[in-house]
PDB file of C-alpha atoms and ligand atoms in Angstrom:
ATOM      1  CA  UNK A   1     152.409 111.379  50.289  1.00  0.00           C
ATOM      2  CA  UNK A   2     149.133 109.776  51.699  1.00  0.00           C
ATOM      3  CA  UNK A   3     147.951 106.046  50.393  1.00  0.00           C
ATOM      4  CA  UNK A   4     144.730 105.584  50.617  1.00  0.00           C
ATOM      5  CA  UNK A   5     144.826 102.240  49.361  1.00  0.00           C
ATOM      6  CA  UNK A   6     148.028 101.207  51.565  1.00  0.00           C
ATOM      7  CA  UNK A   7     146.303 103.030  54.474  1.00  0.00           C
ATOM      8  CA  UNK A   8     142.629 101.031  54.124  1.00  0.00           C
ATOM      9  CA  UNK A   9     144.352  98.251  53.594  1.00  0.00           C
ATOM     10  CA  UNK A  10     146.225  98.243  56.682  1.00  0.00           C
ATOM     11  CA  UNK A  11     143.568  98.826  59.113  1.00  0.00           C
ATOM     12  CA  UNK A  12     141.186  95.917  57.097  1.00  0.00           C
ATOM     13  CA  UNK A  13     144.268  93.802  57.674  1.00  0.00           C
ATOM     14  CA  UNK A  14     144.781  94.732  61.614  1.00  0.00           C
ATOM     15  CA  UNK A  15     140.834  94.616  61.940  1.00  0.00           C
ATOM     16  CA  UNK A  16     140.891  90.905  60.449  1.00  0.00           C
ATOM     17  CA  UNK A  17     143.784  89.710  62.649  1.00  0.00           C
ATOM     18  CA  UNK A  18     141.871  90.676  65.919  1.00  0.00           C
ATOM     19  CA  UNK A  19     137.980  90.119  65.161  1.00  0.00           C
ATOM     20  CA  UNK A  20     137.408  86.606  64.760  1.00  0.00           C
ATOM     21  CA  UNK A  21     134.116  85.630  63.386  1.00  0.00           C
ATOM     22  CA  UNK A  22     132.636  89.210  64.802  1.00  0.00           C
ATOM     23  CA  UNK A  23     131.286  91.883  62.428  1.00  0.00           C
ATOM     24  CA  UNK A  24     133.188  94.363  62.712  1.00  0.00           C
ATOM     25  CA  UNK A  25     132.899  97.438  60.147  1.00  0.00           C
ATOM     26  CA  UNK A  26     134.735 100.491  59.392  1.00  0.00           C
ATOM     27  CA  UNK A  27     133.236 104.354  59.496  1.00  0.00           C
ATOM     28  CA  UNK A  28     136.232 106.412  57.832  1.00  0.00           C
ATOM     29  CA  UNK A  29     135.998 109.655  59.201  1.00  0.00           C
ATOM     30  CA  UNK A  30     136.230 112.336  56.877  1.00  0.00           C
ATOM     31  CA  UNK A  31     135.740 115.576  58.942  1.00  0.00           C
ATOM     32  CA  UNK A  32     138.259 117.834  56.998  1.00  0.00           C
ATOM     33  CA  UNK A  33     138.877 116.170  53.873  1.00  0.00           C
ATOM     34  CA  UNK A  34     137.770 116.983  50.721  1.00  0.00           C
ATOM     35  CA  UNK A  35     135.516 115.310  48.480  1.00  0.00           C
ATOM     36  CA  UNK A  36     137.732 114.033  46.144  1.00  0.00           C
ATOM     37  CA  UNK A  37     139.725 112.155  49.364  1.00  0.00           C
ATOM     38  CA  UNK A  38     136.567 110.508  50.239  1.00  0.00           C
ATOM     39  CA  UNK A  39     136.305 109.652  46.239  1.00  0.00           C
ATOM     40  CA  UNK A  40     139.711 107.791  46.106  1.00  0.00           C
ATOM     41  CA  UNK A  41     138.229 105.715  49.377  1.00  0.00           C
ATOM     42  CA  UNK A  42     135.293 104.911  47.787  1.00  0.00           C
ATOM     43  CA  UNK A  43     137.165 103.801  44.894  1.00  0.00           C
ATOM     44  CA  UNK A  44     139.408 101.335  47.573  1.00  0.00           C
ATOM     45  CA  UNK A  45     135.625  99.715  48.559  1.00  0.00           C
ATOM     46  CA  UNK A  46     134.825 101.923  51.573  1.00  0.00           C
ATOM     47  CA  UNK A  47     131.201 102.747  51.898  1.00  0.00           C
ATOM     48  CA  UNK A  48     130.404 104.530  55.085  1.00  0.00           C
ATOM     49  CA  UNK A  49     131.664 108.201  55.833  1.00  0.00           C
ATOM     50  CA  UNK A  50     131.609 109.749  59.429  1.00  0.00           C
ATOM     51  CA  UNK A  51     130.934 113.187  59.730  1.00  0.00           C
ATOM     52  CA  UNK A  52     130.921 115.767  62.472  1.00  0.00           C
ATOM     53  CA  UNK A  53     129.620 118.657  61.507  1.00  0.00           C
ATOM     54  CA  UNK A  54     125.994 119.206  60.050  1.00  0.00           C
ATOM     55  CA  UNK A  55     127.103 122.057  56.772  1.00  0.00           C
ATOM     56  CA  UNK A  56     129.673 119.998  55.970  1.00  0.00           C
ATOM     57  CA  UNK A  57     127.834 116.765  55.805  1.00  0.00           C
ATOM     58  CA  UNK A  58     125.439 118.199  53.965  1.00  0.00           C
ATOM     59  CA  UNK A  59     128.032 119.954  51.147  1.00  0.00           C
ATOM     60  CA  UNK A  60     129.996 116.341  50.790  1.00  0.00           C
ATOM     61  CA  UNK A  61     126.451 114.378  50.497  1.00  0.00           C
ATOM     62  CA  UNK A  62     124.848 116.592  48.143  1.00  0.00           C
ATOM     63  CA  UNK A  63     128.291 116.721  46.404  1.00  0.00           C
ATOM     64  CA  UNK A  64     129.015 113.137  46.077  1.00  0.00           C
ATOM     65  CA  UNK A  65     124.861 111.914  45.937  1.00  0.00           C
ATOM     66  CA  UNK A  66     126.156 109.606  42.515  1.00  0.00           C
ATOM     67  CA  UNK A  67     128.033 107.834  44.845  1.00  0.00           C
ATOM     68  CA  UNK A  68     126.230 104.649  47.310  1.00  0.00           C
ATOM     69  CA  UNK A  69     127.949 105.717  50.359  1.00  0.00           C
ATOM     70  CA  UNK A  70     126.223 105.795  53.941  1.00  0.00           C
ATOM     71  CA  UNK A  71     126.580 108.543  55.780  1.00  0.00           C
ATOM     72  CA  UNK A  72     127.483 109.031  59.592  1.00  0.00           C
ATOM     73  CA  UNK A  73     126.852 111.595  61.800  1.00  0.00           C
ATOM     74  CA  UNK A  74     129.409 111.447  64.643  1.00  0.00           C
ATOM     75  CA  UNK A  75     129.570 114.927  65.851  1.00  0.00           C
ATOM     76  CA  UNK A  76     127.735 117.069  69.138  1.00  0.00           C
ATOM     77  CA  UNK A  77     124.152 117.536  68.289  1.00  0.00           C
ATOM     78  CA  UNK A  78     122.741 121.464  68.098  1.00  0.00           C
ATOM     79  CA  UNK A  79     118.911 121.676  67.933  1.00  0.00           C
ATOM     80  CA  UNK A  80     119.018 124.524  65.409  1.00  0.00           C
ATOM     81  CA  UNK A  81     121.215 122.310  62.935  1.00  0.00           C
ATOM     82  CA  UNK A  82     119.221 118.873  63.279  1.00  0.00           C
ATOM     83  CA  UNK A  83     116.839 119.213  59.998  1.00  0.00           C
ATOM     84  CA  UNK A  84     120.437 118.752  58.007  1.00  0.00           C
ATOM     85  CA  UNK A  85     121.454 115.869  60.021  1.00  0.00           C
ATOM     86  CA  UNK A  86     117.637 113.944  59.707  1.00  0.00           C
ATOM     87  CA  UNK A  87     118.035 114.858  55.587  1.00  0.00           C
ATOM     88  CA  UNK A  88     121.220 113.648  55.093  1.00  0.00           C
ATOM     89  CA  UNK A  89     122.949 111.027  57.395  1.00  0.00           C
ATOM     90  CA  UNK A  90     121.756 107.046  57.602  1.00  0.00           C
ATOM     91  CA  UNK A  91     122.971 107.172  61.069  1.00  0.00           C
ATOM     92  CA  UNK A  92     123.248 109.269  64.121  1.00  0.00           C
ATOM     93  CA  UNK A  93     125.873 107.787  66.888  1.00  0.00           C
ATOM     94  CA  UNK A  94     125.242 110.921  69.401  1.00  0.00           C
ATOM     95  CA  UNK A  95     122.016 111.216  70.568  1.00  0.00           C
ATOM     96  CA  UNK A  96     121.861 112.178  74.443  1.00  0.00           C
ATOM     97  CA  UNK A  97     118.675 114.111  74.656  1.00  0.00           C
ATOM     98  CA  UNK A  98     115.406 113.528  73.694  1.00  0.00           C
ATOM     99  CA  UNK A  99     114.959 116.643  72.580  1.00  0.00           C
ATOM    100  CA  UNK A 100     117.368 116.051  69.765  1.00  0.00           C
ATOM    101  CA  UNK A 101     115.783 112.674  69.288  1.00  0.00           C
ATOM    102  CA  UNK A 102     112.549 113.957  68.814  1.00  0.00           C
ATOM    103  CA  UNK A 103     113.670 117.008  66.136  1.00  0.00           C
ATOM    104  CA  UNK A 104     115.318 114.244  64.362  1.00  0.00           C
ATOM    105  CA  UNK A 105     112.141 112.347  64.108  1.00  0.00           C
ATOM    106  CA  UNK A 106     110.007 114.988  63.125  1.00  0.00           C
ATOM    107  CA  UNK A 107     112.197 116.340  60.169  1.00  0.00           C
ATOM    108  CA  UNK A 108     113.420 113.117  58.886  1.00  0.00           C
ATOM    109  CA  UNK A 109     111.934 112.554  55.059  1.00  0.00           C
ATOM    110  CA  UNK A 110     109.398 110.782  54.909  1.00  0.00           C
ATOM    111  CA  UNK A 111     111.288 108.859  51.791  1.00  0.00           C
ATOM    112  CA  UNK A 112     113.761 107.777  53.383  1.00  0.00           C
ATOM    113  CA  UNK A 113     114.257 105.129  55.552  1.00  0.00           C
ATOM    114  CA  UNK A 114     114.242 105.323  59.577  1.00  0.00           C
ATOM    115  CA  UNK A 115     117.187 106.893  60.845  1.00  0.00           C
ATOM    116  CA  UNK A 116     119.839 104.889  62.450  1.00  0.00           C
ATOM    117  CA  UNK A 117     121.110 106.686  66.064  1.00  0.00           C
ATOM    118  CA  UNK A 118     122.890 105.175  68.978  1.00  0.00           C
ATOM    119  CA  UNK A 119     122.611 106.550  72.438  1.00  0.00           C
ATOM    120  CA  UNK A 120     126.304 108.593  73.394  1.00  0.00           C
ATOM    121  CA  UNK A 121     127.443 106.968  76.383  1.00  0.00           C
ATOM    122  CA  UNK A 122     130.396 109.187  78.611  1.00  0.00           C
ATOM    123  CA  UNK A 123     132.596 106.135  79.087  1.00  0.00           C
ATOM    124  CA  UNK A 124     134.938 108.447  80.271  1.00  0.00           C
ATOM    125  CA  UNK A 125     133.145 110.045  82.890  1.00  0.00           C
ATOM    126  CA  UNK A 126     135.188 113.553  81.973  1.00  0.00           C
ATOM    127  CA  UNK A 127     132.890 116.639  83.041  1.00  0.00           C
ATOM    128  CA  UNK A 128     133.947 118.108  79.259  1.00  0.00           C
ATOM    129  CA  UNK A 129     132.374 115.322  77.497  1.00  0.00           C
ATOM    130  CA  UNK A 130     128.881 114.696  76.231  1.00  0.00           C
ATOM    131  CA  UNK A 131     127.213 111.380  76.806  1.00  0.00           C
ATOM    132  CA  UNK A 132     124.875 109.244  79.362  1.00  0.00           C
ATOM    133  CA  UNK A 133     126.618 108.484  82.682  1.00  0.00           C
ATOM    134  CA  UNK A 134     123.987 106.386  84.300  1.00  0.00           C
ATOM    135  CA  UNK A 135     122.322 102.839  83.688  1.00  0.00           C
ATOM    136  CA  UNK A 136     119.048 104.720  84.812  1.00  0.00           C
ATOM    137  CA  UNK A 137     119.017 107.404  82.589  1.00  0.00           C
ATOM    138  CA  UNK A 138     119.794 105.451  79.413  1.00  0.00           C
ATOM    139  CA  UNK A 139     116.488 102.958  80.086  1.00  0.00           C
ATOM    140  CA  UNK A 140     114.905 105.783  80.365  1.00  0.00           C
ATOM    141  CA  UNK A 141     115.936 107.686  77.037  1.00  0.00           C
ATOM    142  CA  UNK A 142     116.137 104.358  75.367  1.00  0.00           C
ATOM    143  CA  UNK A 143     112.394 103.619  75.942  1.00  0.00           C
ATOM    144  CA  UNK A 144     111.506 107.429  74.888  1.00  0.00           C
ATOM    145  CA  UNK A 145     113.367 107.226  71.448  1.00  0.00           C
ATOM    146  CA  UNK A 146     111.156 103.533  71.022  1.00  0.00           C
ATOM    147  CA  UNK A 147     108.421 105.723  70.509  1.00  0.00           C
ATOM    148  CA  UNK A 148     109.559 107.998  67.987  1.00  0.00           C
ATOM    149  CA  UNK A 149     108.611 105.719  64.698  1.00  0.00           C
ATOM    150  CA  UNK A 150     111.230 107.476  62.112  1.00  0.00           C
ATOM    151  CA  UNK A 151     114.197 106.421  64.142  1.00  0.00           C
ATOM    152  CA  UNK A 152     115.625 103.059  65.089  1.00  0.00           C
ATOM    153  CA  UNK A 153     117.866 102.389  68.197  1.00  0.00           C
ATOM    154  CA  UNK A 154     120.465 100.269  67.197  1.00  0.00           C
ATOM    155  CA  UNK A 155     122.913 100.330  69.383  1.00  0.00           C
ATOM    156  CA  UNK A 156     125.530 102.829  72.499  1.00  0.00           C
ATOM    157  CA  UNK A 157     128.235 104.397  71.120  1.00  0.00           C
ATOM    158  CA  UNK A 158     131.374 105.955  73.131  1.00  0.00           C
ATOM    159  CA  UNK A 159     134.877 107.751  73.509  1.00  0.00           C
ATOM    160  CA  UNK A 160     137.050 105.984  75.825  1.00  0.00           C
ATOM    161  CA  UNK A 161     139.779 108.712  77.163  1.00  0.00           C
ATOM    162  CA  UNK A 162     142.472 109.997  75.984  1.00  0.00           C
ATOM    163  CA  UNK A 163     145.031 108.061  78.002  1.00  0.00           C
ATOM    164  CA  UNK A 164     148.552 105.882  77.224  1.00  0.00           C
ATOM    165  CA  UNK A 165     147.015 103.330  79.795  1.00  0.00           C
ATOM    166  CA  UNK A 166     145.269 100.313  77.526  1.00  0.00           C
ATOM    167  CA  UNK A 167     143.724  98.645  80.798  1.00  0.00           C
ATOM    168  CA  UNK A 168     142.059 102.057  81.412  1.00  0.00           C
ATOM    169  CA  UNK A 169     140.823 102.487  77.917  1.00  0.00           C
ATOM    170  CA  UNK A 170     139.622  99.033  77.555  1.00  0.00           C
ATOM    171  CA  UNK A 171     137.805  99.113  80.893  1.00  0.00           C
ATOM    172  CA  UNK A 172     135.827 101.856  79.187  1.00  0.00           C
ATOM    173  CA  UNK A 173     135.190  99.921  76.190  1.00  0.00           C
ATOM    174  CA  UNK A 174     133.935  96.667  78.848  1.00  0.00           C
ATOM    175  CA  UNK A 175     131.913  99.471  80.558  1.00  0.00           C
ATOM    176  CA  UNK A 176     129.840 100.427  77.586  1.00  0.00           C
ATOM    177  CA  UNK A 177     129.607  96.654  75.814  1.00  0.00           C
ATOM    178  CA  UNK A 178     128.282  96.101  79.474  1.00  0.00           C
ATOM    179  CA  UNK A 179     125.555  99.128  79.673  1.00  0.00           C
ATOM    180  CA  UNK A 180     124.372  97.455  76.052  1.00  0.00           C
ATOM    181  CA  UNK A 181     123.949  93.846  77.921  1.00  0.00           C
ATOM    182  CA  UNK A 182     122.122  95.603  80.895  1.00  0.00           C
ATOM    183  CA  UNK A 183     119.459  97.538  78.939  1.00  0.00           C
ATOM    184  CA  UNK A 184     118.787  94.738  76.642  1.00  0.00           C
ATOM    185  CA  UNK A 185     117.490  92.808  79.523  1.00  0.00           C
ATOM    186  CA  UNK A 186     116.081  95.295  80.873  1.00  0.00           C
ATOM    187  CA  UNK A 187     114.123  96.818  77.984  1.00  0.00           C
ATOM    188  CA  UNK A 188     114.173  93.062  76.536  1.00  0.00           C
ATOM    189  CA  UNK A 189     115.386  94.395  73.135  1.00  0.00           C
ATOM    190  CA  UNK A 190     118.175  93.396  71.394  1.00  0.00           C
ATOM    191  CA  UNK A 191     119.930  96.207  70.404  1.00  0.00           C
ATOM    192  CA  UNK A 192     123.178  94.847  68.645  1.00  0.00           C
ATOM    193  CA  UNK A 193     125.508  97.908  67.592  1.00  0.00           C
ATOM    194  CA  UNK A 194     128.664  99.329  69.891  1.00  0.00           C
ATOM    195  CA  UNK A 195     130.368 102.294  68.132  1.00  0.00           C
ATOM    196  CA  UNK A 196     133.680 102.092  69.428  1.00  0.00           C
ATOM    197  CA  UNK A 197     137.306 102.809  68.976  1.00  0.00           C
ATOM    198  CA  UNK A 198     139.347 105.213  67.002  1.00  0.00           C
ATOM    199  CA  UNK A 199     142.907 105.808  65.335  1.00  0.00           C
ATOM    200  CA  UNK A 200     144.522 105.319  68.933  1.00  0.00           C
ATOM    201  CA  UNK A 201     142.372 102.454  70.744  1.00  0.00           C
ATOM    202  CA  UNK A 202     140.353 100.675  68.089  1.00  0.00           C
ATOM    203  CA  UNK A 203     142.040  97.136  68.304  1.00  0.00           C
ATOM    204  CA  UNK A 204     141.065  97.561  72.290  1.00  0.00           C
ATOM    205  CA  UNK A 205     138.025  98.294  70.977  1.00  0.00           C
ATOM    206  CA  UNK A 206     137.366  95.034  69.143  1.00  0.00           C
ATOM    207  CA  UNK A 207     138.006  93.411  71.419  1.00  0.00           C
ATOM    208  CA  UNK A 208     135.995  94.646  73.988  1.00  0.00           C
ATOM    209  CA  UNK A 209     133.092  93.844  71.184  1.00  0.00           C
ATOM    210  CA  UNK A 210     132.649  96.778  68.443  1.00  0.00           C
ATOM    211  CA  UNK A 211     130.754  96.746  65.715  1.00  0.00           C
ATOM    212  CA  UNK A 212     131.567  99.934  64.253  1.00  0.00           C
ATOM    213  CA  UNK A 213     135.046 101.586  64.741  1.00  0.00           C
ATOM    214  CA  UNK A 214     134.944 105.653  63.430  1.00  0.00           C
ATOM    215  CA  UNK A 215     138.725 105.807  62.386  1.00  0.00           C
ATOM    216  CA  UNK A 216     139.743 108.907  60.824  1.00  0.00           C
ATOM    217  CA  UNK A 217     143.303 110.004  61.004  1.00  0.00           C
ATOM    218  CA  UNK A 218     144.657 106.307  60.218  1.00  0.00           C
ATOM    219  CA  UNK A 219     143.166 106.475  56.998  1.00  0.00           C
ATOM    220  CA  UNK A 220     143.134 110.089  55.976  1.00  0.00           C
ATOM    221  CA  UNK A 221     146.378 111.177  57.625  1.00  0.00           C
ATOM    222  CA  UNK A 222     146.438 113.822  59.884  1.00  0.00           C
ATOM    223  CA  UNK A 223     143.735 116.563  59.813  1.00  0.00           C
ATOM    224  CA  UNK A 224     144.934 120.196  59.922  1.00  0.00           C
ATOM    225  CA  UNK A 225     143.040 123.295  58.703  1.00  0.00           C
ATOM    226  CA  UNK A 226     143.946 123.492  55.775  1.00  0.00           C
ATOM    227  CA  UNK A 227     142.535 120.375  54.901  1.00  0.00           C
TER     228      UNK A 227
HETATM  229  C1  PLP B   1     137.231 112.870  64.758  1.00  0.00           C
HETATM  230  C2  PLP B   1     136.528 111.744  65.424  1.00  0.00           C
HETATM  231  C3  PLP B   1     136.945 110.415  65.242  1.00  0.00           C
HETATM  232  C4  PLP B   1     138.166 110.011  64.421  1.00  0.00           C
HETATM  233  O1  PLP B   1     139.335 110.267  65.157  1.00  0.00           O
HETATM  234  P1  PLP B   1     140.760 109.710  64.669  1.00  0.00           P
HETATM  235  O2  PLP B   1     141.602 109.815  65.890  1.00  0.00           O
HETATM  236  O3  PLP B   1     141.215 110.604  63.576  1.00  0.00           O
HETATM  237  O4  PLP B   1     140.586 108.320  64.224  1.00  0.00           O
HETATM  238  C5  PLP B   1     136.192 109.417  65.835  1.00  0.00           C
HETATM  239  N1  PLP B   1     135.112 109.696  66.598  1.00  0.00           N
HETATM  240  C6  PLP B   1     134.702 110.955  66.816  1.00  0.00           C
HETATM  241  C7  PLP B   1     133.506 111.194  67.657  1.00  0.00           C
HETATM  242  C8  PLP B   1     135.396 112.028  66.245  1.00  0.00           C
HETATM  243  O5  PLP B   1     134.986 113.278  66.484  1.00  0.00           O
END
C-alpha cells in the first residue's frame, strides 16, 4: 500500500544528506494521480505540484483552489493549450520557443503575479527530445523572454538521459549548471534556478547544483492508467 508520509519523508531525508547548505526544493509530480493523493501530500507539508498536461492542471487547480499549493507546469508546450497554462501554473520549466513565451505573456492574468518559466535545455542531445542545444540560441531566447514583462526567467531546466551510466547522467547535469554560469555572464543576470533530477538521477542532480528536483514516481508510486 503506498505511504505518502514514509515516501516524502524518505526523499526529504536523502535530499538533506546530500545538499549541504544549498536550497534545494522538491516539485512532487502528480501527472496521474488524483486529487485526493495530492491532498494526503499536502497534508505531509508539500507545497508545489508538477504537472504535465494543461486539462489536467487546470481540473486539479480549480479542484483543490482552498488549498496554498504552487503549481508547476513541467510538460511539452502546445500553442493552442497555453491560455490554461498562463491561468493556472506559478511556473513554467519548458519554454523553448518564443512563440510559446510570448502566448504565455499575453494571456497571463493580469492579477496574478509574473509567471515563473525556465528555458528547457536538451542535456541529452537525443533528436526525440525538446529543449535548447546551443549556448547561442539560449542568449538569444533568454534576452527575448526579458522583454516580455508578465514573465520572469528564473532559471534552465533539463532531462539528463535515460541511462544506468551516473558519469553520463551527471555530465549532463554539469552541462546545464554550466550553460546557467555562461549566460549569466553573458546576459549579466543572475538567473539562480536549475530544474533538475528525477526518481532515477536526482541525488546526481544535487549535486551537480539543483534547485528544484520534479520527482514523481518516488513519492506517488508508480503511475499506470488507471491512476
Ligand atoms: C513525469 C516527469 C517527471 C517525474 O518522473 P519520475 O521518474 O516519476 O520521478 C519529471 N520531469 C518530467 C519532465 C516529467 O515529465
Amino acid at each position: 500500500m503506498l505511504n505518502l508520509a514514509q515516501n516524502l519523508n524518505q526523499v526529504n531525508t536523502s535530499i538533506n544528506k546530500i545538499k549541504h547548505n544549498a536550497i534545494v526544493e522538491v516539485v512532487a509530480v502528480s501527472k496521474t494521480f488524483s486529487e485526493q493523493l495530492i491532498q494526503n501530500a499536502y497534508d505531509c507539508g508539500q507545497r508545489k505540484f508538477g504537472e504535465n498536461y494543461p486539462q489536467e492542471l487546470s481540473r486539479k487547480a480549480l479542484q483543490l483552489s482552498d488549498l496554498n499549493i504552487e503549481w508547476h507546469f513541467i510538460g511539452n508546450i502546445q500553442s493552442n493549450k497555453t491560455q490554461l497554462i498562463a491561468k493556472y501554473a506559478s511556473w513554467v520549466h519548458t519554454i523553448t520557443q518564443f512563440h510559446h513565451a510570448k502566448r504565455l505573456n499575453d494571456q497571463r492574468p493580469t492579477d496574478l503575479p509574473p509567471l515563473q518559466v525556465l528555458i528547457e535545455v536538451n542535456i541529452s542531445h537525443e533528436q526525440n527530445k525538446l529543449g535548447i542545444d546551443n549556448l547561442h540560441e539560449l542568449i538569444q531566447l533568454a534576452q527575448e523572454i526579458s522583454t516580455l514583462p508578465r514573465l520572469k526567467l528564473r532559471g534552465l531546466m533539463g532531462i539528463a538521459s535515460n541511462s544506468h551510466d551516473p558519469q553520463q547522467i551527471k555530465a549532463q547535469f554539469q552541462q546545464l549548471n554550466t550553460y546557467l554560469t555562461q549566460l549569466n555572464t553573458y546576459n549579466s543576470s543572475q538567473l539562480d534556478q536549475l530544474s533538475m533530477g528525477m526518481s532515477q538521477d536526482y541525488p546526481l542532480a544535487i549535486e551537480a547544483g539543483a534547485t528544484l528536483l520534479r520527482i514523481g514516481s518516488h513519492i506517488f508510486g508508480a503511475r499506470t492508467y488507471e491512476n
